[in-house]
C-alpha positions as a Python dict, from the first residue, in 0.01 Angstrom:
ca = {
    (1, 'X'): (0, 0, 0),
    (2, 'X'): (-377, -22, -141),
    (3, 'X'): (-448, 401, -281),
    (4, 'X'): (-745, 494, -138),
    (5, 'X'): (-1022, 534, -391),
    (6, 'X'): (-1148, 844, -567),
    (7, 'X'): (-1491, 956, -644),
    (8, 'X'): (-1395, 1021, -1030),
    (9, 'X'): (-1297, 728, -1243),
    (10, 'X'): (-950, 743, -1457),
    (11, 'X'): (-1022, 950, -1774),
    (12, 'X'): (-832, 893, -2076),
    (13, 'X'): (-587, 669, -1899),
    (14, 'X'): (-529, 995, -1647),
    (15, 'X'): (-631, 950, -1259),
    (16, 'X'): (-794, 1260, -1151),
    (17, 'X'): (-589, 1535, -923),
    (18, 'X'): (-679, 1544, -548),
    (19, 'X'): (-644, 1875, -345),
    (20, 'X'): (-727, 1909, 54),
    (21, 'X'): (-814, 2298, 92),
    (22, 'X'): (-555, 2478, 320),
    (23, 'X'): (-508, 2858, 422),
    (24, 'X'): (-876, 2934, 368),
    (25, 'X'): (-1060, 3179, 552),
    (26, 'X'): (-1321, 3135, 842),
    (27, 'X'): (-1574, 3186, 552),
    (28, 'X'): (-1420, 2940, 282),
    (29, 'X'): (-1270, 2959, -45),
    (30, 'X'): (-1503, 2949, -356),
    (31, 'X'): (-1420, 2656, -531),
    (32, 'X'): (-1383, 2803, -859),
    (33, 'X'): (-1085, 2991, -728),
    (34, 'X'): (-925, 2686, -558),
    (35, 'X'): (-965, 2507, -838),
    (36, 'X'): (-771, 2780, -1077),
    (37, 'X'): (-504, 2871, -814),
    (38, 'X'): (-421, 2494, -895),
    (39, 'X'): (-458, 2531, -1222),
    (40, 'X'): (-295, 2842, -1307),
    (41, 'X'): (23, 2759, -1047),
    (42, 'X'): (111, 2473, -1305),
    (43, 'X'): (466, 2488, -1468),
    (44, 'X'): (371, 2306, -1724),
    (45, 'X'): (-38, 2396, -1864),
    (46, 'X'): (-205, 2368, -2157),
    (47, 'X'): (-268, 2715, -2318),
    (48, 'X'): (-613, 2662, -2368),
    (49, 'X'): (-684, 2567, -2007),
    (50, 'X'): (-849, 2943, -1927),
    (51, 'X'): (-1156, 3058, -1722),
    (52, 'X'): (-1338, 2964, -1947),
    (53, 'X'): (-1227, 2613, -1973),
    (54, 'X'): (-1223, 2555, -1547),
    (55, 'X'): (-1614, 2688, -1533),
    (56, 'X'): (-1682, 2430, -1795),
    (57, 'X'): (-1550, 2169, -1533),
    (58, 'X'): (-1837, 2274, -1319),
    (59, 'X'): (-2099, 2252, -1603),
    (60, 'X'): (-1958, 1864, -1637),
    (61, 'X'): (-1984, 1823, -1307),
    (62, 'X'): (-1617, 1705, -1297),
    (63, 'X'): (-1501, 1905, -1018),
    (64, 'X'): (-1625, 1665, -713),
    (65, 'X'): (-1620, 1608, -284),
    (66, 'X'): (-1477, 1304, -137),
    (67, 'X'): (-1836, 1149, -165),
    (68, 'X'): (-1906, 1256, -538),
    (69, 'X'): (-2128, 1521, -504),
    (70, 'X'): (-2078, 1797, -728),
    (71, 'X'): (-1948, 2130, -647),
    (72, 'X'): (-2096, 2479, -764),
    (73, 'X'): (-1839, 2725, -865),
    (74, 'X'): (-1922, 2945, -603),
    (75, 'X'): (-1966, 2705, -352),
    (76, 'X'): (-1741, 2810, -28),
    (77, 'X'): (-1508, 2539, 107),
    (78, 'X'): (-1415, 2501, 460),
    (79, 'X'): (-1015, 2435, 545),
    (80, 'X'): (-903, 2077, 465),
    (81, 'X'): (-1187, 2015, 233),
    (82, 'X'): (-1095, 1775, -26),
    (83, 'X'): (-1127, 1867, -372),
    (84, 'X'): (-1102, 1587, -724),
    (85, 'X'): (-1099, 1731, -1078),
    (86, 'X'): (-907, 1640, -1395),
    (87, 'X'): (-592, 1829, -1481),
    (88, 'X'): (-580, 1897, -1898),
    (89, 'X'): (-223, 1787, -1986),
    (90, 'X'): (-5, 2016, -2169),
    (91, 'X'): (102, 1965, -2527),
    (92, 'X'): (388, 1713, -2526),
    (93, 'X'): (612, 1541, -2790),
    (94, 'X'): (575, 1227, -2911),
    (95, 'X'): (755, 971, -2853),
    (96, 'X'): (882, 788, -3183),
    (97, 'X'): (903, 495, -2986),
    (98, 'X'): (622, 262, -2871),
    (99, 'X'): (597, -31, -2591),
    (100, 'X'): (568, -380, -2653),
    (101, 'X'): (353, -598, -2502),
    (102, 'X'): (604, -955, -2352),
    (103, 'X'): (348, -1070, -2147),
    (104, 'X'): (6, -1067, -2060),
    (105, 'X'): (-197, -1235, -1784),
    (106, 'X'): (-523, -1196, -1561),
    (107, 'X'): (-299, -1035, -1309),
    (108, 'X'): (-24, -844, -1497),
    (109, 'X'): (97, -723, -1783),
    (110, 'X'): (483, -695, -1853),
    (111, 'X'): (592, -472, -2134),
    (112, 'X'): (924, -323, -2304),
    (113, 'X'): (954, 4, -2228),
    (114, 'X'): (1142, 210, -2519),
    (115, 'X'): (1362, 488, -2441),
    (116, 'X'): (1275, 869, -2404),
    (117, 'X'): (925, 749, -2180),
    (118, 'X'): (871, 763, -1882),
    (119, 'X'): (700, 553, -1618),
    (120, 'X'): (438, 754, -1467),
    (121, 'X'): (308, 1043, -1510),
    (122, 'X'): (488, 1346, -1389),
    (123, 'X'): (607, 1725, -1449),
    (124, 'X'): (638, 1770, -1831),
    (125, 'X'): (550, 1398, -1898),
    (126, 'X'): (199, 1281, -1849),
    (127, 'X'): (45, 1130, -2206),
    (128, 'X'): (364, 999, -2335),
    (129, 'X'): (411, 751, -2031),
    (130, 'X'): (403, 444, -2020),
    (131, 'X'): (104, 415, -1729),
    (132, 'X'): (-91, 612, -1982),
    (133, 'X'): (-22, 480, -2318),
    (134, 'X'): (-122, 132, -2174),
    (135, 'X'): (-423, 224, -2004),
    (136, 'X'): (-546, 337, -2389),
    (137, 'X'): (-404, 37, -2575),
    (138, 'X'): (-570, -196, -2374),
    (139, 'X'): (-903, -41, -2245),
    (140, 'X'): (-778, -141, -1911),
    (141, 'X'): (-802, 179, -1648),
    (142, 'X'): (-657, 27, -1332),
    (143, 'X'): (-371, -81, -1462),
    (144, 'X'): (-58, 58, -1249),
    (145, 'X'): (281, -8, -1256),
    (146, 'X'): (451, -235, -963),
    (147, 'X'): (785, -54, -992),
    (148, 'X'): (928, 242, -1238),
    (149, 'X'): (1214, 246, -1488),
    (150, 'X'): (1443, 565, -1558),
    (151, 'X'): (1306, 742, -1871),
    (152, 'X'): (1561, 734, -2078),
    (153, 'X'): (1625, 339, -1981),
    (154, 'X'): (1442, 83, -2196),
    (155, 'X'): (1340, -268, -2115),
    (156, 'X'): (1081, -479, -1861),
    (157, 'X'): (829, -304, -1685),
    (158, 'X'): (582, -500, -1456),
    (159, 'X'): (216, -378, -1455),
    (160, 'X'): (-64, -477, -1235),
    (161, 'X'): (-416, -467, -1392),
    (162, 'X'): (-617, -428, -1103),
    (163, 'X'): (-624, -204, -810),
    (164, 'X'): (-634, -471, -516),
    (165, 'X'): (-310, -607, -651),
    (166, 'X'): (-42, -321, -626),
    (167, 'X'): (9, -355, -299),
    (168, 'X'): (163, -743, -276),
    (169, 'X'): (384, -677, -635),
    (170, 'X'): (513, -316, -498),
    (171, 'X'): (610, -431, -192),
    (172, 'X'): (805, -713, -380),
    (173, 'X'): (954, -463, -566),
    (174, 'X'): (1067, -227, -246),
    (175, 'X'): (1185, -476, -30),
    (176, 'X'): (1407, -602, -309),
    (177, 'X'): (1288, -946, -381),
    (178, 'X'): (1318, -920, -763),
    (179, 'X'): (1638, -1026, -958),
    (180, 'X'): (1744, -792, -1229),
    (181, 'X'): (1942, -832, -1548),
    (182, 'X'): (2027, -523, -1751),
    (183, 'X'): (2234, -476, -2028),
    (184, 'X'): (2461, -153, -2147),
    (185, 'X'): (2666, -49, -2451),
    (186, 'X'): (2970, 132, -2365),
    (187, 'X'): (3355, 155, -2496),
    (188, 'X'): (3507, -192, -2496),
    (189, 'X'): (3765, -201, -2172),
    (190, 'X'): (4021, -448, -2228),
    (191, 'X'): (4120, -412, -1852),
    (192, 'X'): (3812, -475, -1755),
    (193, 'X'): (3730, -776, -1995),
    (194, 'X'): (4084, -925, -1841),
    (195, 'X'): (3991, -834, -1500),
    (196, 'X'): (3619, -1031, -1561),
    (197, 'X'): (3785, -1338, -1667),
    (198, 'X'): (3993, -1413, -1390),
    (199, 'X'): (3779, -1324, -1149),
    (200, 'X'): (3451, -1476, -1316),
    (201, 'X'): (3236, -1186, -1192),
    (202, 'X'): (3331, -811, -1168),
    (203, 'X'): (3193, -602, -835),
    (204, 'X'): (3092, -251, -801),
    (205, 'X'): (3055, -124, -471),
    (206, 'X'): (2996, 233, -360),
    (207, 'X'): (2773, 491, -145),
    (208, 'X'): (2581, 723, -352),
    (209, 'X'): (2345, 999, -321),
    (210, 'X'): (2138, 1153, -577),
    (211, 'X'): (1838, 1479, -411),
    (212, 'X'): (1548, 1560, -578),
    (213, 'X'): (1593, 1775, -864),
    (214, 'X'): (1955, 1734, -889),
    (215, 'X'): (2024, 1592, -1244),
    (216, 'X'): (2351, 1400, -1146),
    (217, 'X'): (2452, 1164, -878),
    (218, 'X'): (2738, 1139, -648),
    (219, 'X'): (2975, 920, -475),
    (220, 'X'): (2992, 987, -152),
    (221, 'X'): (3217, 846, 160),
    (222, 'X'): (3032, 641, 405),
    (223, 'X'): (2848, 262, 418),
    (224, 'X'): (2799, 111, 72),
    (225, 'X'): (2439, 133, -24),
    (226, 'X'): (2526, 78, -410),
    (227, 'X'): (2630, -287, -514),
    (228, 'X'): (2629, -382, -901),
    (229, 'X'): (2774, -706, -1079),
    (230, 'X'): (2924, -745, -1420),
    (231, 'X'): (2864, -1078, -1527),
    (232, 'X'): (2925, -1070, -1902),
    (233, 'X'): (3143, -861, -2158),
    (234, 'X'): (3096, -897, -2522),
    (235, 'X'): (3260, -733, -2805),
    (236, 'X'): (3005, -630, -3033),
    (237, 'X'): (3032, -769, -3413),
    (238, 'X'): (3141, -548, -3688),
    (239, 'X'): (2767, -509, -3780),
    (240, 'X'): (2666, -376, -3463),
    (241, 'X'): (2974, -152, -3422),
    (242, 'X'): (2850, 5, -3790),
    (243, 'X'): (2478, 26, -3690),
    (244, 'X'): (2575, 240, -3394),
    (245, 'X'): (2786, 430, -3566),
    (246, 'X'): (2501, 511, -3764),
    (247, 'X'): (2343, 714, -3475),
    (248, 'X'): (2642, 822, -3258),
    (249, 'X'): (2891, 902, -3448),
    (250, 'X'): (3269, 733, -3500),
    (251, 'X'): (3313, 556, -3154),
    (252, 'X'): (3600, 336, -3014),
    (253, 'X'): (3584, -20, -3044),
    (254, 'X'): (3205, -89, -2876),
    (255, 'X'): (3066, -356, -2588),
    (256, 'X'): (2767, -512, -2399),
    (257, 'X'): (2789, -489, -2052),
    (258, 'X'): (2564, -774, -1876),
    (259, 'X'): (2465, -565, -1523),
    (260, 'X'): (2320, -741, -1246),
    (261, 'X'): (2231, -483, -975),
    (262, 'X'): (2206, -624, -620),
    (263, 'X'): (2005, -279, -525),
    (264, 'X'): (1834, -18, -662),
    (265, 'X'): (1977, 315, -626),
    (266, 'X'): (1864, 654, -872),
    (267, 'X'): (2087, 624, -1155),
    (268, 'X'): (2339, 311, -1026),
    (269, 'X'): (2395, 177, -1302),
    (270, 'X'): (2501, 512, -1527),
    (271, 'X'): (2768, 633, -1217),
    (272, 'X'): (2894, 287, -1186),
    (273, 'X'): (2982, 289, -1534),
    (274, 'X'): (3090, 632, -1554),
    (275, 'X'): (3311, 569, -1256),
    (276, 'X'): (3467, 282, -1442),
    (277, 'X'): (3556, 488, -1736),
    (278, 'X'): (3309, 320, -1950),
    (279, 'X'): (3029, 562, -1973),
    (280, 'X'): (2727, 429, -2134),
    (281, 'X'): (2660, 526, -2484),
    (282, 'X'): (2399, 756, -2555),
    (283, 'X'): (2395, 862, -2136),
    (284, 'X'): (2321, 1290, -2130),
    (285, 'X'): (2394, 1288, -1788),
    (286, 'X'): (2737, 1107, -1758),
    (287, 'X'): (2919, 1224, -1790),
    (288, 'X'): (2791, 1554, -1910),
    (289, 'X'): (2481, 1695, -1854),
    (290, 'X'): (2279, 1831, -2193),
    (291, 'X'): (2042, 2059, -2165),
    (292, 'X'): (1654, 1982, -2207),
    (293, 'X'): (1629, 2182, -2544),
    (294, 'X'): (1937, 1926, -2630),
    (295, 'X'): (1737, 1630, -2608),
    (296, 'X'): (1730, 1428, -2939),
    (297, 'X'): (1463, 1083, -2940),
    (298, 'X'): (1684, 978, -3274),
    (299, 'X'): (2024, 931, -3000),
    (300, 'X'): (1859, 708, -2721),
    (301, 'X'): (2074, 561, -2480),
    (302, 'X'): (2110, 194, -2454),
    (303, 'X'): (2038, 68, -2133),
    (304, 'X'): (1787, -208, -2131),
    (305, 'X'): (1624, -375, -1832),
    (306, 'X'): (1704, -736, -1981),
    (307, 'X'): (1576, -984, -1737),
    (308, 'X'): (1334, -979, -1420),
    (309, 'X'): (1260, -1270, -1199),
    (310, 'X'): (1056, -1286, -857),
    (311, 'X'): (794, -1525, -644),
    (312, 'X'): (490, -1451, -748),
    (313, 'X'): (326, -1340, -440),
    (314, 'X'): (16, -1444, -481),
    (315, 'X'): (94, -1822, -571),
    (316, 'X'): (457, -1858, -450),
    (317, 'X'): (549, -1920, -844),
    (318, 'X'): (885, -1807, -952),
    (319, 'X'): (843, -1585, -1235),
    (320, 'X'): (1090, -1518, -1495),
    (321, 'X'): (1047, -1261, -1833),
    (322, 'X'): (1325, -1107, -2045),
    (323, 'X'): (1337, -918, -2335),
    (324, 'X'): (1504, -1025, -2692),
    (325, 'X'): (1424, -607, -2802),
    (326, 'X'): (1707, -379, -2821),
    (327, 'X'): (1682, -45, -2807),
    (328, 'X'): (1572, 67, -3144),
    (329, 'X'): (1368, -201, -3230),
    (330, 'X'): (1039, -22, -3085),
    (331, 'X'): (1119, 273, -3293),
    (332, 'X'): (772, 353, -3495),
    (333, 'X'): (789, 302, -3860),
    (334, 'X'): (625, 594, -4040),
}
């Protein structure tokens, strides 16, 4: 699980890009070019990242080999040559939302991740991740997360702070030895609430599929691979009804779902919600998909990653952290 090391350190909380040359001719590729081919191919670039901008990489001597040494522009590169240079993120918006800190230890560093930011970087979202924004708050470069949380999900995130320990905390993580408590708002569902009470403990089970790129999931027939628990349904109080109300609108009378997911599946939680006729509030996906240009940070969606317990791997303690924050609370006041 250990990443294998690269010749250029992180840079403003960024790890630098890797490319292994491929399709070059028996006489090479000048490096300049692979390096702009890269570069220019990028959905999402800044606008100043010209010619101009890619030759002053070389004068830096930030575009690197495997072993360091500095590449010329001009310098012709032989087929599976392995290139390292830093990527200029694009212009992004910022988040009005910022993380909070719940814990903080030699080895890791547990936060509250608010809604609208993501985990890692990736695509459109590279600054305004969580990974990122951490690595600058606390000076700390290695620091890496052991698992990821939707984007648009709030709540716990565990981070390692050094590079020899992601391997024992992400293999936790996979191999599903970490107990998870999440909470949602949704439409209050008598049935439901009725249901929960006499059987103590209400169970979701389902197969679903969700491919790369694809916005929505799906239920689909075969072995269950989807298991969620509702362990909790409260009514929320007149105040909280009115406070929501504030930011979504008139809604029917309003709940908190207590979610304990048994795995881990893209998006379980939303679809088993949906599929119970108690969408989640503030969800743009279920049960209809908004487009990107729709997207407002002043209607989050409230999901929260409550509660997350494990062994400690590396001392057989049980660790437990949770999360008092709701949603809005990391909202930034101007």
């Amino acid at each position: 699980m250990r990443r294998k090391s690269t010749p250029l350190p992180i840079k403003d909380g960024l790890n630098p890009t890797r490319i292994r040359i491929q399709g070059a001719p028996p006489s090479g590729i000048r490096a300049v070019d692979a390096v702009a081919e890269v570069i220019f191919s990028q959905r999402h670039r800044h606008p100043d990242d010209n010619w101009e901008a890619i030759y002053q990489r070389f004068r830096d001597h930030e575009v690197v080999r495997h072993n360091g040494a500095p590449l010329s522009p001009n310098e012709l590169l032989p087929e599976n040559c392995e290139v390292f240079f830093y990527k200029t993120p694009a212009p992004e918006a910022e988040i009005p939302y910022q993380l909070t800190i719940i814990h903080r230890d030699d080895d890791l560093l547990v936060v509250h991740k608010p809604p609208f930011m993501a985990t890692m970087p990736r695509a459109r979202h590279i600054v305004q991740t969580a990974t990122v924004q951490l690595r600058q708050l606390t000076g700390i470069p290695e620091i890496s997360p052991a698992h990821r949380l939707d984007r648009l999900t709030s709540g716990l995130v565990v981070f390692t702070t050094r590079s020899e320990l992601r391997g024992p905390y992400q293999t936790l993580f996979a191999q599903r030895q970490v107990s998870k408590v999440y909470e949602a708002v949704a439409a209050y569902d008598p049935e439901l609430a009725d249901s929960l009470a006499h059987d103590g403990r209400l169970s979701w089970r389902s197969r679903l599929e969700k491919h790369p790129g694809e916005l929505q999931g799906r239920f689909v027939e075969g072995e269950t691979n989807a298991i969620t628990y509702v362990d909790a349904i409260t009514p929320c109080s007149p105040a909280e009804q009115t406070e929501l109300e504030k930011i979504h609108g008139p809604q029917p009378p309003l709940a908190r779902y207590r979610l304990a997911p048994v795995t881990g599946k893209t998006h379980q939680l939303r679809l088993h919600m949906w599929a119970a006729g108690v969408p989640i509030l503030g969800d743009p996906v279920y049960p209809r998909i908004y487009k990107e240009d729709e997207e407002d940070f002043a209607v989050p969606m409230h999901l929260i990653a409550r509660e997350i317990s494990f062994t400690d791997p590396l001392n057989g303690r049980q660790r437990s952290f949770r999360t008092k924050l709701g949603v809005l609370d990391t909202l930034q006041q101007s």
